[in-house]
Coordinates of C-alpha atoms in Angstrom, one line a residue:
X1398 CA 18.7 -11.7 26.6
X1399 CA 15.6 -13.2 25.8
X1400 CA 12.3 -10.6 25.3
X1401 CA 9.4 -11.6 27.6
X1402 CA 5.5 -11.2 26.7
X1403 CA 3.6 -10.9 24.7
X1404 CA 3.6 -12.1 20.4
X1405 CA 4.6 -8.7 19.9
X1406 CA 7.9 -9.0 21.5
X1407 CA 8.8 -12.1 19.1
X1408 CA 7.7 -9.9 16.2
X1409 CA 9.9 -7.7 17.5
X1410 CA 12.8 -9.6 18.3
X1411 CA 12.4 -11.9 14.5
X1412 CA 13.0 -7.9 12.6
X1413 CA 15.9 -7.4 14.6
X1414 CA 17.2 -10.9 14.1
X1415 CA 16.2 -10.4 10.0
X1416 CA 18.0 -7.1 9.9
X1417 CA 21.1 -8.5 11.8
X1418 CA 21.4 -11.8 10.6
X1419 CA 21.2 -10.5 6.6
X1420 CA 23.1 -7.4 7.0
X1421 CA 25.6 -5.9 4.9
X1422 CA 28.4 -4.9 6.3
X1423 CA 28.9 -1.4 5.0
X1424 CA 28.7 2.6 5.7
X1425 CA 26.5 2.8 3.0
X1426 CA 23.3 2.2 4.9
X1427 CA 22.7 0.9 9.1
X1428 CA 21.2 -2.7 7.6
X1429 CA 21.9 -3.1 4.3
X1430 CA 20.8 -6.6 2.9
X1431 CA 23.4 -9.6 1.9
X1432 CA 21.2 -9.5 -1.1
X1433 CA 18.3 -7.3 -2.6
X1434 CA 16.1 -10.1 -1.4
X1435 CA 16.1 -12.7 0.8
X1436 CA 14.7 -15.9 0.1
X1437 CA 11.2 -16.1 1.9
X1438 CA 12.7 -20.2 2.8
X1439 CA 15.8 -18.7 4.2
X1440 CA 14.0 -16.2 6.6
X1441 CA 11.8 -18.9 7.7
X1442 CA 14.8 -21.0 8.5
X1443 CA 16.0 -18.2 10.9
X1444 CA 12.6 -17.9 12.5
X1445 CA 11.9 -21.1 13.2
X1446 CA 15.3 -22.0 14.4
X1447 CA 14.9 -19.0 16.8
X1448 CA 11.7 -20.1 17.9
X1449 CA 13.2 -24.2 18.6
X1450 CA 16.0 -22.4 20.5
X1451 CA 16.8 -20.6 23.7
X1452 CA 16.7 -17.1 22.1
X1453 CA 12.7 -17.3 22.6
X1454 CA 11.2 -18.6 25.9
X1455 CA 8.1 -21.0 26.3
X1456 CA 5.5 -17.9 26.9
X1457 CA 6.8 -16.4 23.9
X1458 CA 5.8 -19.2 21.8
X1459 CA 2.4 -20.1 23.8
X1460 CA 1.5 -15.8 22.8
X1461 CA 2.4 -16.7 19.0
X1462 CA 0.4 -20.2 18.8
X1463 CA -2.5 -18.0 20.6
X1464 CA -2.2 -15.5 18.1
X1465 CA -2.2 -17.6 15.8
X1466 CA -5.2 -19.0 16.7
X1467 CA -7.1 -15.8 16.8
X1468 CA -6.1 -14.7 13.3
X1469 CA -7.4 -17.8 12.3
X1470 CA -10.6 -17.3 14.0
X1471 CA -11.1 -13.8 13.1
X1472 CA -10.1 -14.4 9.1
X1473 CA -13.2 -13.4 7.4
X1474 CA -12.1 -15.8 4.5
X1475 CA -11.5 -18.5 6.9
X1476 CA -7.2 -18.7 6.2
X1477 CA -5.1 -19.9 8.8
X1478 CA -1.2 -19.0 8.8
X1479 CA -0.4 -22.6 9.6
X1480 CA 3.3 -21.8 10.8
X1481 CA 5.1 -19.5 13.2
X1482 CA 7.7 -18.2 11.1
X1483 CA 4.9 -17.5 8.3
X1484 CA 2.7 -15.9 11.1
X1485 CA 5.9 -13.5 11.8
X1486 CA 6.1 -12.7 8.1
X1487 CA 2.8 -11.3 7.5
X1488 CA 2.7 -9.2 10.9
X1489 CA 6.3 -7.6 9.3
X1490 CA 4.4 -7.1 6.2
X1491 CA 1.6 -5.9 8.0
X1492 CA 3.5 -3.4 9.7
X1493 CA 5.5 -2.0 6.3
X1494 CA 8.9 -3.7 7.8
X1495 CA 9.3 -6.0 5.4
X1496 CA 8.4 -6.4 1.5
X1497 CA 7.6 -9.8 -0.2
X1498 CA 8.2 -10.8 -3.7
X1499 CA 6.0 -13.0 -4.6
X1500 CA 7.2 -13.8 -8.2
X1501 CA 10.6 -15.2 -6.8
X1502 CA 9.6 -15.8 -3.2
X1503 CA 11.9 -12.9 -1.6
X1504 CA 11.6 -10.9 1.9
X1505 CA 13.4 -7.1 1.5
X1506 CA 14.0 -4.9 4.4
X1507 CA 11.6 -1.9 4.2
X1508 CA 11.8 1.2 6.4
X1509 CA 14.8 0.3 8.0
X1510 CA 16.0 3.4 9.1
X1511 CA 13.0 4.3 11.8
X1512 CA 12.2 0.5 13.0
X1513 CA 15.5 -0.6 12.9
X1514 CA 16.8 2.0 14.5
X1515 CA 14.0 2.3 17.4
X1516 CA 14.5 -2.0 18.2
X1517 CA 18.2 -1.6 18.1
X1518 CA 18.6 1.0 20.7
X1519 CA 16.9 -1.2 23.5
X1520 CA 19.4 -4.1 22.3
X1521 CA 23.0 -3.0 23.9
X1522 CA 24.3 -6.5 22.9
X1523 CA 23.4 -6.7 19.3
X1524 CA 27.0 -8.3 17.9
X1525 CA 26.2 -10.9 21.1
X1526 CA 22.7 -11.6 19.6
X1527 CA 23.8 -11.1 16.2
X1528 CA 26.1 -14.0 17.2
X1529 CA 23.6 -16.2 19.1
X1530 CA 20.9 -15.8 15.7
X1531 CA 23.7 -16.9 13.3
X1532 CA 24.1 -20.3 14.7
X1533 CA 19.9 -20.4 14.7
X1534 CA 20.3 -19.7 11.2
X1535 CA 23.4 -22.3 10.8
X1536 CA 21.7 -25.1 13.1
X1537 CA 18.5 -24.7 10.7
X1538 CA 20.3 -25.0 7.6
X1539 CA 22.7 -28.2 8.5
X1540 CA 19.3 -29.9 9.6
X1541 CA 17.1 -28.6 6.0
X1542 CA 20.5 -30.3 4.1
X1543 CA 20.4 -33.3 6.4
X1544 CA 17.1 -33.6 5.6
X1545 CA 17.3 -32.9 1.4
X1546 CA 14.5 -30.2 2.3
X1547 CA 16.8 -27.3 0.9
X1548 CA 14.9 -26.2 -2.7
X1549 CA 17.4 -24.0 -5.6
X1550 CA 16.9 -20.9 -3.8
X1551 CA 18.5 -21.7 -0.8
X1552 CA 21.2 -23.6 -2.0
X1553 CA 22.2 -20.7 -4.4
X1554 CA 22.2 -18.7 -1.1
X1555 CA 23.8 -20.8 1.3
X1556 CA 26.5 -21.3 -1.8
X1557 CA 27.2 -17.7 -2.2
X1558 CA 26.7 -16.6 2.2
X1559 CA 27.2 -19.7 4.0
X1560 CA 30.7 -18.8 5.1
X1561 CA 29.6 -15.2 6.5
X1562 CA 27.1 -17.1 8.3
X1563 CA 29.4 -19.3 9.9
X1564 CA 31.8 -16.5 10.6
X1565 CA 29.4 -14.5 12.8
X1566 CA 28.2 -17.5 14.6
X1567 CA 32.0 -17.4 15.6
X1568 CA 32.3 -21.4 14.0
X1569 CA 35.5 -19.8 12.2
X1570 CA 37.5 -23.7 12.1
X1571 CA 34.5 -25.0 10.2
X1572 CA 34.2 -22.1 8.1
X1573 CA 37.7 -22.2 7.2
X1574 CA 37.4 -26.0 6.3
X1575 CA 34.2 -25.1 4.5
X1576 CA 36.5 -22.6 2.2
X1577 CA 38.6 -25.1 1.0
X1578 CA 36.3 -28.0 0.5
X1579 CA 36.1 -28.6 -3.0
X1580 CA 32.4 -30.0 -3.0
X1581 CA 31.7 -26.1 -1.8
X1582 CA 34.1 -24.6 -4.2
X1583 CA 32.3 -26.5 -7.3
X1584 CA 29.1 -26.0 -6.3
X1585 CA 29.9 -21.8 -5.5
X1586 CA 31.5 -21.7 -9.4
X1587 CA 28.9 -23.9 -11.1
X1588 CA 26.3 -21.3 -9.2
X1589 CA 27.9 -18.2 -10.0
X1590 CA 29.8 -16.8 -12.8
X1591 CA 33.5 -17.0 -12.3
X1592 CA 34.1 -13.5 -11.5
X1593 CA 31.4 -13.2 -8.7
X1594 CA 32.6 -16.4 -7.4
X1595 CA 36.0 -15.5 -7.2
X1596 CA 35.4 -12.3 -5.4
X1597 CA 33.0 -13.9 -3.0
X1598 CA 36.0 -16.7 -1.8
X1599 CA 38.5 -13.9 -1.9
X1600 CA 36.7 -11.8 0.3
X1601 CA 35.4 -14.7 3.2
X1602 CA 39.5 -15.8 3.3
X1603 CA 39.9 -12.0 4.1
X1604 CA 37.8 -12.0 7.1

C-alpha cells in the first residue's frame, strides 16, 4: 500500500499516519488526539520509523532528501531542516495540518475534518495501515529505549499509551505482559496520579 512519487505523497501519507496512529477512539470527533498534544519527539519517532521501513519506498525518500535539499538552497536565511521527519513537520505546518507548541515541544492535529477527511477516502485499508504504522511507531520506540535516547516527554507518553500502541500493532501477548509488569506499573503510578493511572490500566485490560 505504499504511495509512489513525489515528497508530496510522503507528506501525505506522514498526516494520515499522525492522525491514525494518535487517534482517539471516540464519536466525539473523526481523529481525535490520544492527547491535546503530541510530543514533537514522539511524532518524529513515527516518521522516521516509517521512513526506515517498508511503508515508504526508495523514490519516496530520494524526492524528500531532494527536497530537502532545495529548501535548503532556496532558504533566504541560509537554514537547513537537517532531518526527514523534521522536513515533514514544517510542510504540515506549512500547510495549517498541524500546530506546534513550542513552549513544551507538542504537534496538535489542526483542520482535521477537511484534510483528514480528503486523505482518508483514497485509503480503503486504513485499520490495515493503521496497523502496519503502529509497529513503525513501536519498532522506533524499543530502539530510542535501547538506546537511552528517550527524554521525560516521551517516557511520560509511552507510560500512559504504550499499551494502545502495542494493541493496534496487533502485538496483544506482549502488551498483555507489558500490563502486568511491575517495572511498567511503577513507573505509570509514579507518572501519573493514582486516579488517572488506574483508569488508564483499567481501560487497556478492557480492550
Amino acid at each position: 500500500c505504499s504511495l509512489a512519487g513525489s515528497s508530496s505523497d510522503v507528506i501525505e501519507l506522514c498526516l494520515l499516519a499522525f492522525a491514525s496512529v494518535f487517534r482517539w477512539e471516540s464519536n466525539e470527533s473523526s481523529f481525535p488526539l490520544l492527547e491535546p498534544y503530541i510530543p514533537s519527539r514522539v511524532a518524529n519517532m513515527l516518521w522516521e520509523s516509517m521512513m526506515e521501513s517498508a511503508e515508504i519506498t526508495n523514490g519516496q525518500i530520494v524526492s524528500i532528501e531532494s527536497a530537502i535539499s532545495r529548501s535548503s538552497r532556496e532558504s533566504s536565511s541560509g537554514r537547513r531542516v537537517f532531518t526527514r521527519s523534521g522536513f515533514v513537520r514544517e510542510k504540515l505546518i506549512a500547510l495549517g495540518a498541524i500546530e506546534v507548541y513550542p513552549e513544551i515541544r507538542g504537534l496538535a492535529l489542526m483542520s482535521s475534518d477537511t484534510i483528514i477527511s480528503s486523505i482518508s477516502s483514497t485509503h480503503p485499508f486504513i485499520e490495515s495501515l493503521t496497523s502496519r504504522w503502529s509497529t513503525c511507531l513501536v519498532q522506533g520506540y524499543k530502539k530510542s529505549e535501547k538506546l537511552g535516547l528517550l527524554d521525560a516527554a516521551e517516557q511520560q507518553y509511552f507510560s500512559r499509551w504504550l499499551p494502545v500502541h502495542l494493541i493496534r500493532a496487533g502485538m496483544h501477548e506482549e502488551a498483555a505482559a507489558l500490563l502486568i509488569q511491575k517495572n511498567f506499573i511503577r513507573r505509570r503510578f509514579d507518572q501519573f496520579p493514582i486516579e488517572i493511572a488506574t483508569r488508564r490500566h483499567i481501560a487497556d485490560f478492557e480492550k
